[in-house]
Tab-separated table of C-alpha atoms in Angstrom:
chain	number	residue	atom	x	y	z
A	12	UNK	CA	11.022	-17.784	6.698
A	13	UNK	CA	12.065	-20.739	4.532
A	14	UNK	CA	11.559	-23.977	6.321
A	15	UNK	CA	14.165	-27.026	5.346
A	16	UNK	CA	12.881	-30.905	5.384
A	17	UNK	CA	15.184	-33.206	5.255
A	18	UNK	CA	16.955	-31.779	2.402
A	19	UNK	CA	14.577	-30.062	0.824
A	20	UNK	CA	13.510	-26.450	1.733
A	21	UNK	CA	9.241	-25.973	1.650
A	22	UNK	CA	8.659	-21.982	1.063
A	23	UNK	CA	6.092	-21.301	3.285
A	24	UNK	CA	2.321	-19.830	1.554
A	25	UNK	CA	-0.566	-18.286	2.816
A	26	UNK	CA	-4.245	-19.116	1.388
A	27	UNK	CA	-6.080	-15.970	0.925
A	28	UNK	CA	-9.759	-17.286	1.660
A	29	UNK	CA	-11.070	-13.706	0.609
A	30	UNK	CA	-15.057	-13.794	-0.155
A	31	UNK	CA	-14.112	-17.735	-1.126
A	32	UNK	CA	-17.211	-18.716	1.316
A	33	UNK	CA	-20.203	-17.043	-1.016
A	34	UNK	CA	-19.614	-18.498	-4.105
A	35	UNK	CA	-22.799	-17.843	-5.900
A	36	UNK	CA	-21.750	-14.359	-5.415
A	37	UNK	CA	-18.242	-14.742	-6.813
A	38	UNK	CA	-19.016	-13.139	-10.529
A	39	UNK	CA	-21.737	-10.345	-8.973
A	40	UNK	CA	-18.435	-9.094	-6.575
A	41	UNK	CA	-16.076	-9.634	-9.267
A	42	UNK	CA	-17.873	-7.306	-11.663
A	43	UNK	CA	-18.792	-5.189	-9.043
A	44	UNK	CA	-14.662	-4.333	-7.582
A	45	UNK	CA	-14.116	-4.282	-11.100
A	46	UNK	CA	-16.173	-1.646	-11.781
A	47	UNK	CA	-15.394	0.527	-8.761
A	48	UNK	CA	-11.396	0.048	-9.567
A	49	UNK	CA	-12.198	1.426	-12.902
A	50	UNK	CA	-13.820	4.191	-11.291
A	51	UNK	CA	-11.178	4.849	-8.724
A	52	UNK	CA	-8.204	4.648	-11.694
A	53	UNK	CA	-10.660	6.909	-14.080
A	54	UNK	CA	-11.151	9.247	-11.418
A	55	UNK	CA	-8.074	9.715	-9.544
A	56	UNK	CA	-5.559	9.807	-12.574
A	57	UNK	CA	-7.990	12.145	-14.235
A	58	UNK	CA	-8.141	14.283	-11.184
A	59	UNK	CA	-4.301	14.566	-11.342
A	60	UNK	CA	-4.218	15.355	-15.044
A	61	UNK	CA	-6.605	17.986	-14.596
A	62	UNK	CA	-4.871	19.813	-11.828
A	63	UNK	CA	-2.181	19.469	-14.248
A	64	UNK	CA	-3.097	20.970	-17.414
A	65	UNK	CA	-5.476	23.456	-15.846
A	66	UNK	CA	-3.027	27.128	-14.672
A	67	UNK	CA	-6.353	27.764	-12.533
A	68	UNK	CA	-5.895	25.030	-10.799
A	69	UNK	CA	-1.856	25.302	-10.020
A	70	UNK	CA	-2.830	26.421	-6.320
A	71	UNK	CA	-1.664	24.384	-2.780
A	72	UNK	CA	-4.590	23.079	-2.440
A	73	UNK	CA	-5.087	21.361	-5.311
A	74	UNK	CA	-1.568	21.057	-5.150
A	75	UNK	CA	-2.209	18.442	-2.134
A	76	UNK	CA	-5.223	16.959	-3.818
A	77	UNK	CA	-3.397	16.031	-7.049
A	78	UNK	CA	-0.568	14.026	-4.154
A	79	UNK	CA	-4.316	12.216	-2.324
A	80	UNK	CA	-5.277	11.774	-5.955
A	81	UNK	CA	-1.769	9.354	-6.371
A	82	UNK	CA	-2.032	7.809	-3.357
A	83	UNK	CA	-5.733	6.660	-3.547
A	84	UNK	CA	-5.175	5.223	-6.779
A	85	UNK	CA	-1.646	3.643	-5.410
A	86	UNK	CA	-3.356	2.238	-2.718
A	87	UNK	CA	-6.534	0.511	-4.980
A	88	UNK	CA	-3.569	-0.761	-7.023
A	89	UNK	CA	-1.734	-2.454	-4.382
A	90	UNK	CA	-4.610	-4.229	-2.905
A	91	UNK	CA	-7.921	-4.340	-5.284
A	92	UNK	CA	-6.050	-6.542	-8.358
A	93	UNK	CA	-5.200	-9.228	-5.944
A	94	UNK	CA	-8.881	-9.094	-4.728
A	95	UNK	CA	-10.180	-9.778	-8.315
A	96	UNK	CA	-7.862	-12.208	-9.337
A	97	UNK	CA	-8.757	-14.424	-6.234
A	98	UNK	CA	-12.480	-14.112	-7.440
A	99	UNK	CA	-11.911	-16.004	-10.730
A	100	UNK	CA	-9.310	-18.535	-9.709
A	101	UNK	CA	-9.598	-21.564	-7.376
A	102	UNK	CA	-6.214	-21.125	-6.418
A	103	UNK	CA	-5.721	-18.536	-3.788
A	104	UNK	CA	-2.081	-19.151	-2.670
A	105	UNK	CA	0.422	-16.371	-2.301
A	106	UNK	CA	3.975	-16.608	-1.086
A	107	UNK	CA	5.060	-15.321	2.533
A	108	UNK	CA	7.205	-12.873	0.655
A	109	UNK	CA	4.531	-11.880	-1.921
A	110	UNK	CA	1.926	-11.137	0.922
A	111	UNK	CA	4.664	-9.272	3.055
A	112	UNK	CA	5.051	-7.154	0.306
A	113	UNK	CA	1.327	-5.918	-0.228
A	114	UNK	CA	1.284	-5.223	3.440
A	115	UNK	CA	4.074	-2.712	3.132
A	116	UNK	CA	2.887	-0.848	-0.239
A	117	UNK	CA	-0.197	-0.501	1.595
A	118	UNK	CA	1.194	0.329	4.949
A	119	UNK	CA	2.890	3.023	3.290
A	120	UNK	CA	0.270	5.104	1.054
A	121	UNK	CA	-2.706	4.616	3.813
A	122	UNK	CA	0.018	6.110	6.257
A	123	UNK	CA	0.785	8.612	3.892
A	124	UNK	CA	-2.566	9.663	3.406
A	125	UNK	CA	-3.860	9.871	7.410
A	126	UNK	CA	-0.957	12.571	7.172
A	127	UNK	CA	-1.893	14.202	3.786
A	128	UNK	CA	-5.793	14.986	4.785
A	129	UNK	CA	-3.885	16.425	8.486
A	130	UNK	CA	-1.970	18.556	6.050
A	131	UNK	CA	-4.604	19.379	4.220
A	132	UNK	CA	-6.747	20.530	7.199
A	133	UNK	CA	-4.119	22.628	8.454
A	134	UNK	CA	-4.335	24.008	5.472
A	135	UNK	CA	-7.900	24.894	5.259
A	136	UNK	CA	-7.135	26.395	8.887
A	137	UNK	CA	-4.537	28.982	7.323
A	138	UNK	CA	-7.033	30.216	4.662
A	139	UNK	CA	-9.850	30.182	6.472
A	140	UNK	CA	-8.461	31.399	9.741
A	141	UNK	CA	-5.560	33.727	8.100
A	142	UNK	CA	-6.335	34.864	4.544
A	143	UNK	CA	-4.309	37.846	4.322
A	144	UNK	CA	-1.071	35.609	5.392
A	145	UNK	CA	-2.377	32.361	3.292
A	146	UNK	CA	0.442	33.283	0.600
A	147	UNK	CA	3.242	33.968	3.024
A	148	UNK	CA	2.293	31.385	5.641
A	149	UNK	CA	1.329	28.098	3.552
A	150	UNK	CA	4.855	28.906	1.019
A	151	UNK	CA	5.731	26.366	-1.543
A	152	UNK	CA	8.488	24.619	0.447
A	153	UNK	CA	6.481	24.131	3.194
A	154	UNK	CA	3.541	22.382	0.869
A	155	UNK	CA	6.738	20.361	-0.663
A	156	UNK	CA	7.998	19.290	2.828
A	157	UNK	CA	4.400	18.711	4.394
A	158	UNK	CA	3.889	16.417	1.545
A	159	UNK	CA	7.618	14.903	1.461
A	160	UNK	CA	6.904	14.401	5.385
A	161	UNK	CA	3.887	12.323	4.895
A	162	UNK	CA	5.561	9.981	2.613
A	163	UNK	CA	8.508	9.476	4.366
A	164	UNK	CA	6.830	8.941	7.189
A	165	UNK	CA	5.007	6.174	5.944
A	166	UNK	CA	7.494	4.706	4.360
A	167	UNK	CA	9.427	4.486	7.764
A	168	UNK	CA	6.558	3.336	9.495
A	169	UNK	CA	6.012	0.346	7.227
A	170	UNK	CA	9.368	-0.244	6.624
A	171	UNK	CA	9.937	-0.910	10.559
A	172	UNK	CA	6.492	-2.870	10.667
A	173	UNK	CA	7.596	-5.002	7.630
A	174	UNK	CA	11.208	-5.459	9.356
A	175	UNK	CA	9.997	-7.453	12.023
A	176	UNK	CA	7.599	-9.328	10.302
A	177	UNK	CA	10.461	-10.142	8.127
A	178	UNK	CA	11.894	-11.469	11.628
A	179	UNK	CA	9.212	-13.940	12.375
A	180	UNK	CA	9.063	-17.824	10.959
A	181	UNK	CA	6.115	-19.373	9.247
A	182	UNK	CA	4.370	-22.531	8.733
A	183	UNK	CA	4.496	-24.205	5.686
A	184	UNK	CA	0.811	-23.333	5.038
A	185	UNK	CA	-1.523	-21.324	6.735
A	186	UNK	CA	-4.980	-19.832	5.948
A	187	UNK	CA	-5.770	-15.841	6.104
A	188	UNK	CA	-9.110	-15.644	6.359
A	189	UNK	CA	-9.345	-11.714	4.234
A	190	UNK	CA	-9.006	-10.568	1.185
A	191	UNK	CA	-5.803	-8.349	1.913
A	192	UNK	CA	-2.347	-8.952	3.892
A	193	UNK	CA	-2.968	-7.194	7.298
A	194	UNK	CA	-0.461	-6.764	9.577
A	195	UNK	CA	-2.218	-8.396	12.486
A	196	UNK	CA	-3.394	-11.350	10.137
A	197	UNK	CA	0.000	-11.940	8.587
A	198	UNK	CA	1.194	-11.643	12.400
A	199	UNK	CA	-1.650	-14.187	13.861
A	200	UNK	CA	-0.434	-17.010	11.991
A	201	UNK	CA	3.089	-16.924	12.407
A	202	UNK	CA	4.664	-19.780	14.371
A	203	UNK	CA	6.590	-17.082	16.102
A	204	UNK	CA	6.142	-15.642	19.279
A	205	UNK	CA	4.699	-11.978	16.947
A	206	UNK	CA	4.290	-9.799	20.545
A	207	UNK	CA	6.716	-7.749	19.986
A	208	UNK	CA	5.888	-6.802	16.357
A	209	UNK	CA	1.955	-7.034	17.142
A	210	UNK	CA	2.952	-4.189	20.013
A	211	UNK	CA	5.020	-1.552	17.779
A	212	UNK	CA	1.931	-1.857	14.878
A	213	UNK	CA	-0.370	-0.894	17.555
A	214	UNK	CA	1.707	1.750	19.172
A	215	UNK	CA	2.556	2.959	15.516
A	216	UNK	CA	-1.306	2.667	14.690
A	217	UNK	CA	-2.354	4.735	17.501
A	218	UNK	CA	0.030	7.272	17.515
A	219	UNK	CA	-0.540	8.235	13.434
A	220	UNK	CA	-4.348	7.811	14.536
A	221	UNK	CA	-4.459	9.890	17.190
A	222	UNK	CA	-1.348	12.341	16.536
A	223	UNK	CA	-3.371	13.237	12.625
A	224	UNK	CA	-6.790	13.649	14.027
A	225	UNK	CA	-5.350	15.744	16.434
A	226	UNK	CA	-4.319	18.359	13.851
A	227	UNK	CA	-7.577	17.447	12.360
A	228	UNK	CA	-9.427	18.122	14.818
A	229	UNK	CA	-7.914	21.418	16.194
A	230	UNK	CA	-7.847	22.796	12.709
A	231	UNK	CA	-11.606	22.876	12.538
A	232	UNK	CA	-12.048	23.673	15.988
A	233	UNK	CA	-10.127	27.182	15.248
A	234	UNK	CA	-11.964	27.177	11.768
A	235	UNK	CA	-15.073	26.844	13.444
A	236	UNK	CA	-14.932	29.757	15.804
A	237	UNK	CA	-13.437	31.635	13.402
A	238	UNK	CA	-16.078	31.150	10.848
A	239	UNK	CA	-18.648	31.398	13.595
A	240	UNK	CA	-17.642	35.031	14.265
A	241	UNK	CA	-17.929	36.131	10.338
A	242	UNK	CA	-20.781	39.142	10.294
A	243	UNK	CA	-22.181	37.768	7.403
A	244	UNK	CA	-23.958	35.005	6.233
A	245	UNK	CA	-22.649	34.532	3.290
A	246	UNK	CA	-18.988	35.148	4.401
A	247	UNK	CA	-20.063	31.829	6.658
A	248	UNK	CA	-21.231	30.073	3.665
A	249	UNK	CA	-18.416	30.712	1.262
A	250	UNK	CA	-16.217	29.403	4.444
A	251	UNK	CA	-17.967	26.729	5.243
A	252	UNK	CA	-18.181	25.580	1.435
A	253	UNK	CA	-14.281	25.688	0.897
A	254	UNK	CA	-13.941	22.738	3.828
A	255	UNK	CA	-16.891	20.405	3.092
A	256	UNK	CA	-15.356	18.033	0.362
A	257	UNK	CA	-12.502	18.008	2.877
A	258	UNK	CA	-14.471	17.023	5.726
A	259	UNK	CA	-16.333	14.761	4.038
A	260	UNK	CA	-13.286	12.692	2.838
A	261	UNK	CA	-12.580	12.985	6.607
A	262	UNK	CA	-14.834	11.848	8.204
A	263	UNK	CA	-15.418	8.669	5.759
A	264	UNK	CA	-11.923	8.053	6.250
A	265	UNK	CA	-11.310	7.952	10.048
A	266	UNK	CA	-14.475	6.774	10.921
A	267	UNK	CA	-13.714	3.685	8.886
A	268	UNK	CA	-10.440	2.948	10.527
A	269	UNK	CA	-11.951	3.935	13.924
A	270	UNK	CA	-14.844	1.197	13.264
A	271	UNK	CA	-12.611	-1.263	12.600
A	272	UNK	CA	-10.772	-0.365	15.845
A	273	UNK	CA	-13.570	-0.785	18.149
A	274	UNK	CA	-15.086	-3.912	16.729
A	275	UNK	CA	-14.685	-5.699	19.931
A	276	UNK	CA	-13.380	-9.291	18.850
A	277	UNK	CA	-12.492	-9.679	14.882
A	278	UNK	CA	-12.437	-13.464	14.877
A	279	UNK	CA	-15.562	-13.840	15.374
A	280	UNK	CA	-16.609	-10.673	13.350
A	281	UNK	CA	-14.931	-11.961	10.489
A	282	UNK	CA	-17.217	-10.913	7.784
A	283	UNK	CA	-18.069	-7.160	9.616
A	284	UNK	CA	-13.924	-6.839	9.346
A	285	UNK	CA	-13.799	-8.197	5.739
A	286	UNK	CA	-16.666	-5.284	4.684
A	287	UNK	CA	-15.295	-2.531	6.984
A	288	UNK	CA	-11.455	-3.706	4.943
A	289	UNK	CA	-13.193	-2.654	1.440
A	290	UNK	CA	-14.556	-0.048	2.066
A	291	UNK	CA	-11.346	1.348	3.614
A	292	UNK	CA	-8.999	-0.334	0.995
A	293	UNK	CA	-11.609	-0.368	-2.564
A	294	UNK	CA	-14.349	1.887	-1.636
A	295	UNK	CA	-12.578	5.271	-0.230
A	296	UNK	CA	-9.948	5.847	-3.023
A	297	UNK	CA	-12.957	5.707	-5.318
A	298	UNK	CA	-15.013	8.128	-3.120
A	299	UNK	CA	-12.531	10.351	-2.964
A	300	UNK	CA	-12.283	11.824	-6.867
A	301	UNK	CA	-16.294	11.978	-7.194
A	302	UNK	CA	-16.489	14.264	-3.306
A	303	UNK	CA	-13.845	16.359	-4.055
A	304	UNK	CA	-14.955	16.428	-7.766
A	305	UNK	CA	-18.861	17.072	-7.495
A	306	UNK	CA	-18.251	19.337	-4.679
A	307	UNK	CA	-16.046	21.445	-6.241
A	308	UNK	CA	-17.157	24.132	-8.725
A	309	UNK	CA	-13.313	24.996	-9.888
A	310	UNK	CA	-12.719	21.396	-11.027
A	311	UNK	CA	-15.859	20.525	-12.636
A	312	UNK	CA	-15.992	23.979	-14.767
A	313	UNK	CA	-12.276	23.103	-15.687
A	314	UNK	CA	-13.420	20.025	-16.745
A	315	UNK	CA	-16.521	20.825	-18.729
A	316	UNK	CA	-14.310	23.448	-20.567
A	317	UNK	CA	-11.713	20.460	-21.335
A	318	UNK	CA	-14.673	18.442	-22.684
A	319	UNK	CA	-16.082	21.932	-24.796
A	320	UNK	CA	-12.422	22.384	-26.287
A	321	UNK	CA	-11.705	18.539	-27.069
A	322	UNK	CA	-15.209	17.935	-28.879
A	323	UNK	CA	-14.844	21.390	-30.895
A	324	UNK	CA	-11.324	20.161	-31.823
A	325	UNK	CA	-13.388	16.974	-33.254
A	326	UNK	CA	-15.849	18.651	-35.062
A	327	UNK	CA	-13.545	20.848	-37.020
């Protein structure tokens, strides 16, 4: 990647033009991603620490939220400080290497969590569907390889996507026009033929796209008729209830990345992709916490208890 002139070597940089064409709106963003990182930090590592102090809440579900928890706030980590710090300086270089890198932390927790809410809907499917064999049939080591599949999976997955961009030269300085390293924009401006690694992220892409709704969406299928065939209305309710904060991070989720998919040319949609890129990088792994949080009456008595004990603790 290192190009040589004469007999000095130029390390090639990329220019990450970001939101760098609305100015006057520099601080009002700033502030604003600020704010919703603090949220999505707040939120997620509290959600973790309250699955983890709360024995009510030592169950495999929340067991696989506390794991979505970590990788929401590892994925705002990767990308959203980057994003702020190229709102308050004029210089918005980073290195080849440096931008590489982001694209293959966050290659490997958005990966990992397509996979996790497929785990997580399959499941919903065995409680709903099979109660009396939830135990038996969802076992710890299952729940610990489900989860240890979805992050080895995307670590191989962005691993081989990061190999062959590895593989591909650079110009001494080019201009990314987005606020995070994509694969296809760190790909577009190589001087490198990039087919062959452009191909594999889109075969990659599609299959964990298609492959995770799949189990998605045959989960609730069978959830669905089996709910649909409860004789009461309430049993419906109570069903219906325990999958809602689940398909609502769902359906945010996917039909982000399936926007982004079908915007039918990017270049010239620049600003639509930019948008569509927060909300699926910033946005979500704030969202996340507060649906799974407001939605859920386990986690926010657990928490209003933890509140109750800590300020009677203070005023003794």
């Amino acid at each position: 990647m290192m190009l040589s002139e004469g007999n000095q070597s130029i390390i090639p940089t990329f220019i990450l033009l970001g939101f760098s064409e609305y100015p006057e709106l520099r601080v009002l963003l700033f502030l604003v991603f600020l704010s919703v990182y603090t949220v999505t930090v707040v939120g997620n590592l509290g959600m973790i620490l309250i699955i983890k102090i709360s024995s009510n809440l030592h169950t495999i579900m929340y067991f696989f939220l506390s794991h979505l928890s970590f990788v929401d706030f590892c994925y705002s980590t990767v990308v959203t400080p980057k994003l702020l710090e190229n709102l308050i300086v004029e210089d918005r270089t980073i290195s080849v290497s440096a931008c590489i890198m982001q694209f293959c932390f966050a290659c490997i927790f958005g990966v990992t969590e397509t996979f996790m809410l497929a785990a997580m809907a399959y499941d919903r499917f065995v409680a709903v569907c099979s109660p009396l064999l939830y135990t038996t049939a969802m076992s710890r080591s299952l729940c610990a390889l489900l989860v240890a599949g979805s992050y080895s999976w995307g670590i191989v997955c962005s691993l081989t996507l990061t190999y062959f961009l590895l593989a591909l030269s650079y110009c001494e300085s080019s201009i990314i026009n987005n606020f995070i390293c994509d694969h296809s924009v760190i790909a577009s401006v190589s001087c490198s033929d990039p087919y062959i690694s452009q191909m594999l992220c889109f075969i990659i892409a599609v299959f964990n796209e298609a492959s995770s709704l799949m189990i998605i969406l045959t989960s609730y299928i069978l959830i669905f008729i089996t709910v649909m065939r409860m004789p009461s209305a309430s049993g419906r309710q109570k069903a219906f209830s325990t999958c809602a904060s689940h398909l609502t991070a769902i359906a945010i989720f996917h039909g982000t990345i399936l926007f982004l998919y079908c915007i039918p040319n990017p270049k010239s949609s620049w600003l639509t992709v930019k948008v569509a890129s927060v909300f699926y990088t910033v946005v979500i792994p704030m969202l996340n916490p507060l649906i799974y949080s407001l939605r859920n009456k386990d986690v926010k008595n657990t928490f209003r208890k933890l509140v109750f004990t800590k300020l009677l603790c203070h005023s003794r």
